[in-house]
mmCIF file of C-alpha atoms and ligand atoms in Angstrom:
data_model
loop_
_atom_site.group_PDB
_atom_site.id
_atom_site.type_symbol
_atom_site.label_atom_id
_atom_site.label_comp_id
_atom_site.label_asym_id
_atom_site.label_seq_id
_atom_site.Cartn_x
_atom_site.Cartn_y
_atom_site.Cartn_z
ATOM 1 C CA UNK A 1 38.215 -9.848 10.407
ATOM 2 C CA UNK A 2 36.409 -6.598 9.883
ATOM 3 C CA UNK A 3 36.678 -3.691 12.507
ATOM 4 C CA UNK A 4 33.731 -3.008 12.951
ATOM 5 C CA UNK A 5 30.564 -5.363 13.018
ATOM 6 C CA UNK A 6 29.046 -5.969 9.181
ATOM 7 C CA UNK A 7 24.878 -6.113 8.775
ATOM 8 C CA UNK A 8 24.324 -9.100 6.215
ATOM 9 C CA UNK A 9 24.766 -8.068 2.590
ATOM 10 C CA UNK A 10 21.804 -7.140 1.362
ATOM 11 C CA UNK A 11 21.280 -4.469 4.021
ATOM 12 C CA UNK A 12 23.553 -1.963 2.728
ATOM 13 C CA UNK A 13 22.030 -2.457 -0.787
ATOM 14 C CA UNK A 14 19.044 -0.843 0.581
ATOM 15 C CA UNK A 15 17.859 2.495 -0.438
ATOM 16 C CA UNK A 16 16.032 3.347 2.802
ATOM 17 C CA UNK A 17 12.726 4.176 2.378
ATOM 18 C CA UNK A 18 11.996 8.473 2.272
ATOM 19 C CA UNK A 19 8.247 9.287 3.838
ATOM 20 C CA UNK A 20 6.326 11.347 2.087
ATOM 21 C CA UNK A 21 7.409 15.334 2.873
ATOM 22 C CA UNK A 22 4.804 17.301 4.838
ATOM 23 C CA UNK A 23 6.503 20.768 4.625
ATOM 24 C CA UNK A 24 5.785 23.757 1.940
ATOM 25 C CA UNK A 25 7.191 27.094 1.090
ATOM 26 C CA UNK A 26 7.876 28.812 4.304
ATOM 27 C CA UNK A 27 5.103 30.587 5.915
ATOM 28 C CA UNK A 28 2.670 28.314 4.140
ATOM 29 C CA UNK A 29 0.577 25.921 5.827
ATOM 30 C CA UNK A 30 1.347 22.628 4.477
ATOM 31 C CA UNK A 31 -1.293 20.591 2.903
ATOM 32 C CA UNK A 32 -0.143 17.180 2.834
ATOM 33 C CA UNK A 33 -0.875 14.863 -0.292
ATOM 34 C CA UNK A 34 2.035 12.950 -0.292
ATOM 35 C CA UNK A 35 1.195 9.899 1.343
ATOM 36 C CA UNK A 36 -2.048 8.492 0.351
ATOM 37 C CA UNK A 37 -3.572 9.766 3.707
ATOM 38 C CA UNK A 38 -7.389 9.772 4.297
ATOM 39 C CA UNK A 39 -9.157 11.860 2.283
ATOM 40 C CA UNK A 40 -10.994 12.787 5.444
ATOM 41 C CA UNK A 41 -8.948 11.380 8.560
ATOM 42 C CA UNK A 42 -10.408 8.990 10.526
ATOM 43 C CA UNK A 43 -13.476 7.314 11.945
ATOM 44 C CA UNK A 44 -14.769 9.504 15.053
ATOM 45 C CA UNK A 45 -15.424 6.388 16.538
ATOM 46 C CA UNK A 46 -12.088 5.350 16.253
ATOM 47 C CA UNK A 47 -11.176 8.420 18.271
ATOM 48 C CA UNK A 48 -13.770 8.330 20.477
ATOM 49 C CA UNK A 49 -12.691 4.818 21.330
ATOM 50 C CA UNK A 50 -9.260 6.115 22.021
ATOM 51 C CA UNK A 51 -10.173 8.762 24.184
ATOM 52 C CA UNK A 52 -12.193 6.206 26.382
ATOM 53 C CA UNK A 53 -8.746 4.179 26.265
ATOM 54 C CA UNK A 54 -6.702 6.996 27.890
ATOM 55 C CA UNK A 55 -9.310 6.400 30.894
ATOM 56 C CA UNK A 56 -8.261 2.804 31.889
ATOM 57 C CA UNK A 57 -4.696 1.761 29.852
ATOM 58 C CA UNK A 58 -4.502 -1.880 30.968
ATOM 59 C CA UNK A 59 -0.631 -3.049 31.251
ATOM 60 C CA UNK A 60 0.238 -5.243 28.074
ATOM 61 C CA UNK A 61 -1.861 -5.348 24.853
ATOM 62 C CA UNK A 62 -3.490 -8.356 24.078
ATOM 63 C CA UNK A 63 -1.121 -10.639 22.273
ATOM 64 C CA UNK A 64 -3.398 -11.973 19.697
ATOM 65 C CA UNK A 65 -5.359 -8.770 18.675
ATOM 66 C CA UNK A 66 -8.321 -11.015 19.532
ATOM 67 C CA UNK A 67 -11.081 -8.320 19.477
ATOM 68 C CA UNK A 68 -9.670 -6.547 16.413
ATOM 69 C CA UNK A 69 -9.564 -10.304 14.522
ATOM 70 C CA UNK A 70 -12.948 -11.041 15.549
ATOM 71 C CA UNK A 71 -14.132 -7.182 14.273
ATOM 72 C CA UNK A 72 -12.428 -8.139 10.865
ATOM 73 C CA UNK A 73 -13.751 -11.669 10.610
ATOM 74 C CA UNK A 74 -17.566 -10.178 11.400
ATOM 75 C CA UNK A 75 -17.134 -6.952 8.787
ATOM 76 C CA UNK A 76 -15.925 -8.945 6.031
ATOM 77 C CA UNK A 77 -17.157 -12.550 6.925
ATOM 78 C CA UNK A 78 -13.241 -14.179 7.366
ATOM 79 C CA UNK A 79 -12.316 -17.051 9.592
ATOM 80 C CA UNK A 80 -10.767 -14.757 12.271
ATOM 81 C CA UNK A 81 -8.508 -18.055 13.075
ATOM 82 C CA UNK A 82 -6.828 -16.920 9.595
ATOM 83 C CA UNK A 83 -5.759 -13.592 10.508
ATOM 84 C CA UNK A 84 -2.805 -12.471 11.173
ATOM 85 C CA UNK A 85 -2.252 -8.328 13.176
ATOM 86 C CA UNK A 86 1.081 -6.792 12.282
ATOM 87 C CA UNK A 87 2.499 -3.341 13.299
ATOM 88 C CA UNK A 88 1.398 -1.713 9.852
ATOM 89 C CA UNK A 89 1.412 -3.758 6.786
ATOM 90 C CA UNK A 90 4.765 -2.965 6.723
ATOM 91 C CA UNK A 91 5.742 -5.417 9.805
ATOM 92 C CA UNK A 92 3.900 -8.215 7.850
ATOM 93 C CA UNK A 93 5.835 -7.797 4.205
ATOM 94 C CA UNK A 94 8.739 -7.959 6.757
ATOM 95 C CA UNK A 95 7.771 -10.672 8.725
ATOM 96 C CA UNK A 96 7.256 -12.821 5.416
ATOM 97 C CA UNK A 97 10.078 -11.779 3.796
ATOM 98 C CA UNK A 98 11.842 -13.014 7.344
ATOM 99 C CA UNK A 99 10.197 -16.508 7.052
ATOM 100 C CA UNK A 100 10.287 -17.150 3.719
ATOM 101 C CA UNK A 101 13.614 -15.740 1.875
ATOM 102 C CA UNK A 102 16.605 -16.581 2.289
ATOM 103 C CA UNK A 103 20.358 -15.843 1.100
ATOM 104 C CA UNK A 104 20.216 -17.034 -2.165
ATOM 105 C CA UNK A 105 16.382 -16.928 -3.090
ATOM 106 C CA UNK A 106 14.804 -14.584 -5.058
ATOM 107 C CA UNK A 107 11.583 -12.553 -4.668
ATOM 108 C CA UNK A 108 9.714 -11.081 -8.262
ATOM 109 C CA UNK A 109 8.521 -7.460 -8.215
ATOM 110 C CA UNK A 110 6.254 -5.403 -10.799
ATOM 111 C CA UNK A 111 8.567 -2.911 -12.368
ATOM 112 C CA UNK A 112 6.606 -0.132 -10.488
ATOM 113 C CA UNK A 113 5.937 -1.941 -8.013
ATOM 114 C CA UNK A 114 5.741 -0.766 -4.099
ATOM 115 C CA UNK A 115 9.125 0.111 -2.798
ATOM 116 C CA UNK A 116 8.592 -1.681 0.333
ATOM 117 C CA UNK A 117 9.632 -5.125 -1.376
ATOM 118 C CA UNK A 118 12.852 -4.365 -2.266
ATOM 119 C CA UNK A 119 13.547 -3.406 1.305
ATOM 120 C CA UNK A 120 11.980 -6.771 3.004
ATOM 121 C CA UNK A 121 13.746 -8.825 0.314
ATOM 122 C CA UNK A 122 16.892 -7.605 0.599
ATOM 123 C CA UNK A 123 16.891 -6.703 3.916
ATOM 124 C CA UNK A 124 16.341 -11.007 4.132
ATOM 125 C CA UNK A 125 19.457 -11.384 2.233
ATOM 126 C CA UNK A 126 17.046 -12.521 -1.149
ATOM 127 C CA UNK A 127 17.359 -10.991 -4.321
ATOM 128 C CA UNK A 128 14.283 -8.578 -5.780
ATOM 129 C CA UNK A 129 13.786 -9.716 -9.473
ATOM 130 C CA UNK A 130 11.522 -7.253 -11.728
ATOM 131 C CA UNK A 131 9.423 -7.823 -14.461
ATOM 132 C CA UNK A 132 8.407 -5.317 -16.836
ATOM 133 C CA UNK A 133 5.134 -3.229 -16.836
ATOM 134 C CA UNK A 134 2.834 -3.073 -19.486
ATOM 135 C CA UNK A 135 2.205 0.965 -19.744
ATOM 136 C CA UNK A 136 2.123 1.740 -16.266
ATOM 137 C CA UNK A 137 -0.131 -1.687 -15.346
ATOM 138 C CA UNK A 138 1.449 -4.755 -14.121
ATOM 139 C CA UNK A 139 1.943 -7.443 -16.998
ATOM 140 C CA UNK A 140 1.238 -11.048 -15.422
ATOM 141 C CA UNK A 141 3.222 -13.042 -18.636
ATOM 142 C CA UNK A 142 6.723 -10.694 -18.074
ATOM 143 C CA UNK A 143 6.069 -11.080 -14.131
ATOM 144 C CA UNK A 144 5.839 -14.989 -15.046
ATOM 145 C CA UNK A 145 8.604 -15.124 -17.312
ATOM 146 C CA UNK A 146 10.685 -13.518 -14.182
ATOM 147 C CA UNK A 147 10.273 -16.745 -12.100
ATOM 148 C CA UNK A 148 13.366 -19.025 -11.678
ATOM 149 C CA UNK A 149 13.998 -22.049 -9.634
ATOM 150 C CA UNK A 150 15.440 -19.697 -7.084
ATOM 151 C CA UNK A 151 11.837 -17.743 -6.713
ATOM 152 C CA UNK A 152 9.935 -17.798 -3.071
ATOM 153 C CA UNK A 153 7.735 -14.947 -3.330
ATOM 154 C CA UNK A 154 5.883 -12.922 -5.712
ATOM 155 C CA UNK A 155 4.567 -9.330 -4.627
ATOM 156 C CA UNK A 156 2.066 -7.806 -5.758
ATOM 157 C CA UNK A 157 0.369 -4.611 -4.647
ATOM 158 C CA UNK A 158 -3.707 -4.706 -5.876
ATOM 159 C CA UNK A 159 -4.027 -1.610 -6.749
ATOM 160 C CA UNK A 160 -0.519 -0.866 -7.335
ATOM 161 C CA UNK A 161 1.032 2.137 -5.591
ATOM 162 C CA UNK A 162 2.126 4.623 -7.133
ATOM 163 C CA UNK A 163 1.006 3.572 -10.620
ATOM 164 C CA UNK A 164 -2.766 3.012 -8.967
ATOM 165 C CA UNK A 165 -3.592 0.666 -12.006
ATOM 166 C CA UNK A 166 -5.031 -2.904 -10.590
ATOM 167 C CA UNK A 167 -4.863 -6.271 -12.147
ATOM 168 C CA UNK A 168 -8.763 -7.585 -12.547
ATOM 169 C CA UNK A 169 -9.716 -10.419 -11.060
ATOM 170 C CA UNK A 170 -9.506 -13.270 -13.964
ATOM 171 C CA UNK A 171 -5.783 -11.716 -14.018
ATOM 172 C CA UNK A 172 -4.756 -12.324 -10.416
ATOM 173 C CA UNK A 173 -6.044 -16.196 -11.101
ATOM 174 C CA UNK A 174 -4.085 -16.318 -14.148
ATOM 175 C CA UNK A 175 -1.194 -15.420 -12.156
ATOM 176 C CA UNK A 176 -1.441 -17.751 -9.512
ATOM 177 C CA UNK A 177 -2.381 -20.288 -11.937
ATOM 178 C CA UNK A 178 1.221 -19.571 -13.459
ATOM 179 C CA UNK A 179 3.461 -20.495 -9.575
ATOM 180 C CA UNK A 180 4.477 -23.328 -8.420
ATOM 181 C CA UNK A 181 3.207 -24.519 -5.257
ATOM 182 C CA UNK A 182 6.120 -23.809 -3.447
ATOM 183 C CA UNK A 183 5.851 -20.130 -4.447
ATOM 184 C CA UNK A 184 3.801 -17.980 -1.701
ATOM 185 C CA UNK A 185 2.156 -14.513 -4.070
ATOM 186 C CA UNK A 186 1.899 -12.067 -1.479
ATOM 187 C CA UNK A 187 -1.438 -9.758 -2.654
ATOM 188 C CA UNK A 188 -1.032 -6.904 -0.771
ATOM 189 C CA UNK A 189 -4.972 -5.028 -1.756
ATOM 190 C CA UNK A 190 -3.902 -1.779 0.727
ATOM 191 C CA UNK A 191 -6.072 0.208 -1.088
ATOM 192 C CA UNK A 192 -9.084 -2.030 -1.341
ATOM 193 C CA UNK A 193 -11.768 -0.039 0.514
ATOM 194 C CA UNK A 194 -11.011 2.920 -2.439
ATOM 195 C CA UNK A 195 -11.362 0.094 -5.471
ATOM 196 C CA UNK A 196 -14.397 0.791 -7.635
ATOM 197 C CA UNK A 197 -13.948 -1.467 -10.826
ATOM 198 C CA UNK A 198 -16.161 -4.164 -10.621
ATOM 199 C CA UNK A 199 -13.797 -6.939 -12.229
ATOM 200 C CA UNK A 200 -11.842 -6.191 -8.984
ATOM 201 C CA UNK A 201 -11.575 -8.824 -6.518
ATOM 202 C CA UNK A 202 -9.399 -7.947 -3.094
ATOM 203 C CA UNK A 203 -7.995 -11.936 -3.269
ATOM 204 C CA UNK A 204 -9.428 -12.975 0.190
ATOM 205 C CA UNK A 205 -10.948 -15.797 -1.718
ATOM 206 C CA UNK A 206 -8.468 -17.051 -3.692
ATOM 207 C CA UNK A 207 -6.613 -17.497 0.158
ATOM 208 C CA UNK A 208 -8.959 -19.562 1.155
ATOM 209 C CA UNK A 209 -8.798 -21.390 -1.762
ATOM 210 C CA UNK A 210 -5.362 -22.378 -1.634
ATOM 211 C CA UNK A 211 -2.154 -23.292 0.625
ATOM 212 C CA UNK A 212 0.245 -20.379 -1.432
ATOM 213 C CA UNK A 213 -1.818 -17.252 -1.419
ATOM 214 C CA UNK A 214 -1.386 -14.572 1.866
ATOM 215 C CA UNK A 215 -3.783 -11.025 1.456
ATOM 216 C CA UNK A 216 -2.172 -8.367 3.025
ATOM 217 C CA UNK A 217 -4.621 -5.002 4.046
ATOM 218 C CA UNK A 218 -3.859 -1.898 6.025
ATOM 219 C CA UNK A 219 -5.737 0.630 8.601
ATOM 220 C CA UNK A 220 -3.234 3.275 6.815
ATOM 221 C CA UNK A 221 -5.187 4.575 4.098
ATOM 222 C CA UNK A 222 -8.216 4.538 6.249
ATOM 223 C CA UNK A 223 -7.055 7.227 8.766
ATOM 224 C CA UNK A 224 -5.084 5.322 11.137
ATOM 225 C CA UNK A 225 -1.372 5.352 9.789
ATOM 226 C CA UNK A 226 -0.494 7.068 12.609
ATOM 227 C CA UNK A 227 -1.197 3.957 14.794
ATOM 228 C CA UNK A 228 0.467 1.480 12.892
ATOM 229 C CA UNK A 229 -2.235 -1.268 11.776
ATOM 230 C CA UNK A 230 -2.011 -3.848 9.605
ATOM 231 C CA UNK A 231 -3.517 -7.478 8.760
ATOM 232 C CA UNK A 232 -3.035 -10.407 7.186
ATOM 233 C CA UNK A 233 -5.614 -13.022 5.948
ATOM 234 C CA UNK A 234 -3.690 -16.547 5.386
ATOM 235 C CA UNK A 235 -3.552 -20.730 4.994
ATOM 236 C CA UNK A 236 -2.902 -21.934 8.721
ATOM 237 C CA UNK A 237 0.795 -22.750 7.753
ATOM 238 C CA UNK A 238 1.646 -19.297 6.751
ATOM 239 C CA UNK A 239 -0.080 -17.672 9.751
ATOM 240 C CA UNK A 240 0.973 -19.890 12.306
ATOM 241 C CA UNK A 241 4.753 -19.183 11.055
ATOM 242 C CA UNK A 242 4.275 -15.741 11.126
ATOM 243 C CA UNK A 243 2.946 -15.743 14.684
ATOM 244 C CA UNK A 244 5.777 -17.725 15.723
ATOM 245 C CA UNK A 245 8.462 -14.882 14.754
ATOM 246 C CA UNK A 246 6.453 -11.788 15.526
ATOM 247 C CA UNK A 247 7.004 -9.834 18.652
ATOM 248 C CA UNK A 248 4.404 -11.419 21.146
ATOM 249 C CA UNK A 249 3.146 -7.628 21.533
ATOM 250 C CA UNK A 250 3.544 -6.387 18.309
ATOM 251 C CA UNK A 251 0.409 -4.068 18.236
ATOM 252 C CA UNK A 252 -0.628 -1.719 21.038
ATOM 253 C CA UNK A 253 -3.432 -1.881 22.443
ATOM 254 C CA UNK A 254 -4.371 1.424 21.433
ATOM 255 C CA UNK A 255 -3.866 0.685 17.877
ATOM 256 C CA UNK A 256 -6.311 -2.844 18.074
ATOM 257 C CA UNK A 257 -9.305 -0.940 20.265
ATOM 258 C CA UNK A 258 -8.857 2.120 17.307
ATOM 259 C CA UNK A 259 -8.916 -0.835 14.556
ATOM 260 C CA UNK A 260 -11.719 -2.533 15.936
ATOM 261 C CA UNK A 261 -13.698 0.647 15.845
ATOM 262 C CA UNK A 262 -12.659 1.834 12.475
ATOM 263 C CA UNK A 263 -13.218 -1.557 11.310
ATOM 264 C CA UNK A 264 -17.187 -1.786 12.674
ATOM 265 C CA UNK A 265 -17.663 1.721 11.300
ATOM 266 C CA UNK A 266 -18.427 0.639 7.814
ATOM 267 C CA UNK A 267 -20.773 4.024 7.257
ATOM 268 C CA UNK A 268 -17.287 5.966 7.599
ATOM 269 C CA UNK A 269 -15.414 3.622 5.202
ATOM 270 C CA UNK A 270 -17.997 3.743 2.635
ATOM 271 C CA UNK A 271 -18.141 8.214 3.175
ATOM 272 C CA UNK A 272 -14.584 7.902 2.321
ATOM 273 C CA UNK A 273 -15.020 5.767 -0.503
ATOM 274 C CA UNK A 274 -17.238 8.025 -2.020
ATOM 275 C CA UNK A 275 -15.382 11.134 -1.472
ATOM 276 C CA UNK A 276 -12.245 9.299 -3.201
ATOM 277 C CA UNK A 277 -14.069 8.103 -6.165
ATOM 278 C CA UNK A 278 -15.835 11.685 -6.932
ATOM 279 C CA UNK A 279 -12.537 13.612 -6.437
ATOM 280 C CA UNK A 280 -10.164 11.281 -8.039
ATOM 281 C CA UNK A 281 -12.405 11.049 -11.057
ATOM 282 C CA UNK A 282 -12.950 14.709 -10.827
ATOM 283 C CA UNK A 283 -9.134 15.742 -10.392
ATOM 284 C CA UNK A 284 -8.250 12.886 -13.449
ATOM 285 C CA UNK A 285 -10.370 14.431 -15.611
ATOM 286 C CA UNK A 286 -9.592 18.083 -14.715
ATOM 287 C CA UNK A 287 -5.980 17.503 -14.856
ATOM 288 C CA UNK A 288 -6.157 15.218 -18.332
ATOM 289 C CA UNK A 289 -4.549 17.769 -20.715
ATOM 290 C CA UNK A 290 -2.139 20.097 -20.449
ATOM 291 C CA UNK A 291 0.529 17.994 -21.438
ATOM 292 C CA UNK A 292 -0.456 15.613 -18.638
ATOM 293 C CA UNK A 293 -1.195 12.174 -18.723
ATOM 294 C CA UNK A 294 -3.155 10.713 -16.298
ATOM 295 C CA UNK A 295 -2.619 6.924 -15.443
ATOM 296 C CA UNK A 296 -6.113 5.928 -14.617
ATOM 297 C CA UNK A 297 -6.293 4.797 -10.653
ATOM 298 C CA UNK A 298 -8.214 3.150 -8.272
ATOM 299 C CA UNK A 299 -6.632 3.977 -5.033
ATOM 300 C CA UNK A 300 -6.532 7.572 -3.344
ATOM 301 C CA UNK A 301 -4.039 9.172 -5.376
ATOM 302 C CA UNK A 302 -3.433 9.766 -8.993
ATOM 303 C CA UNK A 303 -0.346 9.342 -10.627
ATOM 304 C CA UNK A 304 0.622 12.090 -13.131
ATOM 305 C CA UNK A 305 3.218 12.177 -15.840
ATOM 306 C CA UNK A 306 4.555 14.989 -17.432
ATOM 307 C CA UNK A 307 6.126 15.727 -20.645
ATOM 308 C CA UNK A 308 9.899 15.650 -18.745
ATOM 309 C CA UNK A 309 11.288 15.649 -15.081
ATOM 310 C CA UNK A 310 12.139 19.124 -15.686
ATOM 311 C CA UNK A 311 8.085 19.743 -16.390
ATOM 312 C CA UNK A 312 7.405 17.493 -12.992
ATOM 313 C CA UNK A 313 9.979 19.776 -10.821
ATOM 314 C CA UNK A 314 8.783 22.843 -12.431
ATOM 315 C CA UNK A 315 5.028 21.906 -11.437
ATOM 316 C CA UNK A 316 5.921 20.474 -7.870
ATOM 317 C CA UNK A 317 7.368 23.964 -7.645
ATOM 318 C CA UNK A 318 4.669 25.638 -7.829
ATOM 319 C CA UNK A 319 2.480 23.258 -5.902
ATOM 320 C CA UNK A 320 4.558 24.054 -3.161
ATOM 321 C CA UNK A 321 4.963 27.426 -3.262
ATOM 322 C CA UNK A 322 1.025 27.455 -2.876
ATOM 323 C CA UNK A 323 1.369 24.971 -0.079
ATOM 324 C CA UNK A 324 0.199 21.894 -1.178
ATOM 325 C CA UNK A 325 2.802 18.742 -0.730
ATOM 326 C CA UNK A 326 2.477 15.668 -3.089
ATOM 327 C CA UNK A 327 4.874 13.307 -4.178
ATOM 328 C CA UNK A 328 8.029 13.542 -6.082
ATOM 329 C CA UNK A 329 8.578 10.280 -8.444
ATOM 330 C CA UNK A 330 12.320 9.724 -8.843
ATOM 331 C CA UNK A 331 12.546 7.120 -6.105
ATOM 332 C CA UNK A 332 10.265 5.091 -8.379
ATOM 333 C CA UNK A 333 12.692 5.453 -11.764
ATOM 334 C CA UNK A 334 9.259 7.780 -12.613
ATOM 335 C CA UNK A 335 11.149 11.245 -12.501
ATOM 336 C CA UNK A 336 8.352 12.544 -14.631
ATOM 337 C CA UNK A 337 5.331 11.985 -12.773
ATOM 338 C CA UNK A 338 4.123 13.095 -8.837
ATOM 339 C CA UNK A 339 1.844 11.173 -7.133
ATOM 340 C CA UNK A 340 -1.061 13.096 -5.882
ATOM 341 C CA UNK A 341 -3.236 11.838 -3.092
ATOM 342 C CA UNK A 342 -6.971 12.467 -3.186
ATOM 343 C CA UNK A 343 -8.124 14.794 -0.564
ATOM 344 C CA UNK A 344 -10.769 17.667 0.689
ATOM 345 C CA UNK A 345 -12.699 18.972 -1.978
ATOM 346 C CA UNK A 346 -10.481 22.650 -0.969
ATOM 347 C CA UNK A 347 -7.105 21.127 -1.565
ATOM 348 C CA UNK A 348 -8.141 19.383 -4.684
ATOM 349 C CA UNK A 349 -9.324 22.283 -6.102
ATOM 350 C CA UNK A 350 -6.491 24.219 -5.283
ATOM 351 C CA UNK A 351 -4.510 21.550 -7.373
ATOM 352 C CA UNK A 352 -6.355 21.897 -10.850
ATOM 353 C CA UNK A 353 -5.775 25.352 -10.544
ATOM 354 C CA UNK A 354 -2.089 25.535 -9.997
ATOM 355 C CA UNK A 355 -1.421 22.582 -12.710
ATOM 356 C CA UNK A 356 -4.053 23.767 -15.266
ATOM 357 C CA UNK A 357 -2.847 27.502 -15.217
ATOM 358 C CA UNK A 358 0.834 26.367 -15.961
ATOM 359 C CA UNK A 359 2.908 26.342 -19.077
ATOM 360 C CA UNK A 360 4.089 22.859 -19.258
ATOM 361 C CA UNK A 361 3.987 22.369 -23.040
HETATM 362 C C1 PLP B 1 0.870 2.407 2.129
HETATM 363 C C2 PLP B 1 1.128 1.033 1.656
HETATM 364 C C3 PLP B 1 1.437 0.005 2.551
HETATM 365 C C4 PLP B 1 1.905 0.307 3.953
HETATM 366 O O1 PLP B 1 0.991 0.215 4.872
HETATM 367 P P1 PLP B 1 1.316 0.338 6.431
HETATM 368 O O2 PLP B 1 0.221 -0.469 6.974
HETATM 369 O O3 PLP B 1 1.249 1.787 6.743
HETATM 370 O O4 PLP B 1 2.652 -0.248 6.737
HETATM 371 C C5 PLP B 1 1.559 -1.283 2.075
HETATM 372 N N1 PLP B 1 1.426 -1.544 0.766
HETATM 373 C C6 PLP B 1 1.169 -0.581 -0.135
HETATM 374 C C7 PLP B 1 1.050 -0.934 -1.562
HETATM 375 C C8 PLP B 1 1.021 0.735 0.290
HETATM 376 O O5 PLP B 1 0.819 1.695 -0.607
#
């Protein structure tokens, strides 16, 4: 008998997961790109809604996010009955990982893939399994050839963070082509309202389409992190098992009358998606060079790589000491590259300068 009491075994094989810093140099005013934040915060009507909120809290949130379902189902033309509100996206990759690993089972991950899945899958006593990228972009044979009889799930993040390359569309079918039946692929598009390619396609259809297939979106990279929003779009099985282990009030009622406003405020989503796309082709192009590569992205950050992690800590260095906070790489096995988040046209700015007037040859 142990002395003290012993989490299950996969728990302590966690690294826990490190948010994104928000502090610079001292006495500088941090400007924080380290988390693919909005570019420019969040729909006023989502705030104005939550302002109206603090005038009449009522006691309990509703249970079933019904309003914020039916807001989702109308903006993007979804059976709401097939969706699924978790506590960030976060909750839900937890939630499945809870339902549908076990000790034993195995999950497959893309080499770079989100460090989220790891976490669920172990913390479910599974095993995380990871196939090889294919420079920087996830390769659907070597994720393929990673599947064993002991495989449940398959993650996939569409756009991948922090690499920000995407699978296209005939890809993601070739993939699911490749399960079994009896393995769910999680498609977890939480950077869908930034995607520009046109051979994109956010997976919603290939859901309905078929009994293994959940999409998983968040309000996070919209301007609402701070609430804690996430959703899932799934077959009836899937969602009804989720529902059955997720806290009756998993998502407060300020967080579903914010989402249903951000949701319906589809002018706002599309001014942020067009202040991504110009800056993050902007800030590609201007920081291309240098001895920088680029990894071409369609979320709201750019990956960078430089010549050597010494050449990434020298130029996070002096990002910092000029205030402006992205992300360091090594949790990632990427200890040459930051991740920077697109932002105001100010801080981006700011960015090509410091990077462009370095010596990192
Ligand atoms: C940011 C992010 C999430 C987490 O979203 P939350 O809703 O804030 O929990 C999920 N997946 C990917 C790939 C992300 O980058």
């Amino acid at each position: 008998m142990s002395e003290y009491p012993v989490p299950k075994s996969g728990v302590m094989k966690i690294s826990a997961y490190k948010a994104g810093k928000s502090v610079a140099a001292p006495g500088k005013t941090a400007i924080k790109l380290s988390s693919n934040e909005s570019p420019l915060g969040a729909s006023p009507k989502a705030m104005e809604a939550l302002g109206a909120l603090a005038k009449n809290l009522p006691a309990y949130p509703d249970p079933g996010s019904t309003a914020l379902r039916k807001a989702l189902g109308d903006v993007y033309g979804l059976d709401a009955s097939r969706i699924m509100v978790g506590a960030g996206s976060d909750e839900i990759l937890h939630l499945l990982a809870q339902a549908y690993l076990g000790e034993g089972d195995e999950a497959v991950i893309s080499e770079f893939g989100f460090l989220m899945y790891p976490i669920v899958t172990l913390g479910a006593g599974a095993v995380p399994v990871y196939a090889k990228d294919k420079d920087y972009r996830v390769d659907v044979d070597a994720m393929l050839a990673a599947i064993s009889d002991k495989t449940k799930i398959v993650f996939l993040a569409n756009p991948n963070n922090p690499t920000g390359t995407y699978l296209e569309k005939n890809e993601l079918l070739r993939l699911h082509k490749g399960l079994r039946d009896d393995i769910l692929l999680v498609i977890d598009s939480a950077y869908a309202e930034y995607v520009s390619a046109p051979d994109y396609g956010v997976g919603d259809d290939l859901v309905m389409a078929s009994q293994n297939v959940v999409m998983v979106r968040t309000f996070s990279k919209i301007g609402l992190a701070s609430l804690r929003i996430g959703w899932m779009l799934g077959p009836e099985k899937i969602v009804d098992a989720i529902n059955r282990i997720r806290g009756p009030f998993n998502v407060n009622f300020a967080a579903q009358i914010a989402g249903e406003a951000a949701v319906r405020d589809v002018e706002f989503t599309e001014k942020l998606k067009a202040h991504n796309a110009k800056w993050r082709d902007w800030l590609s192009a201007e920081l291309s060079g240098n001895s920088i590569r680029v990894i071409p992205s369609q979320g709201n950050f750019i990956l960078t790589l430089f010549a050597s992690e010494d050449h990434a800590k020298k130029a996070n260095m002096a990002l910092l000491a000029n205030g402006l906070v992205v992300r360091e790489m090594g949790a990632y096995g990427l200890s040459n590259g930051l991740r920077i988040s697109i932002g105001e046209e100010k801080a981006m700015k700011a960015v090509a300068k410091v990077l462009r007037n370095m010596d990192l040859a």
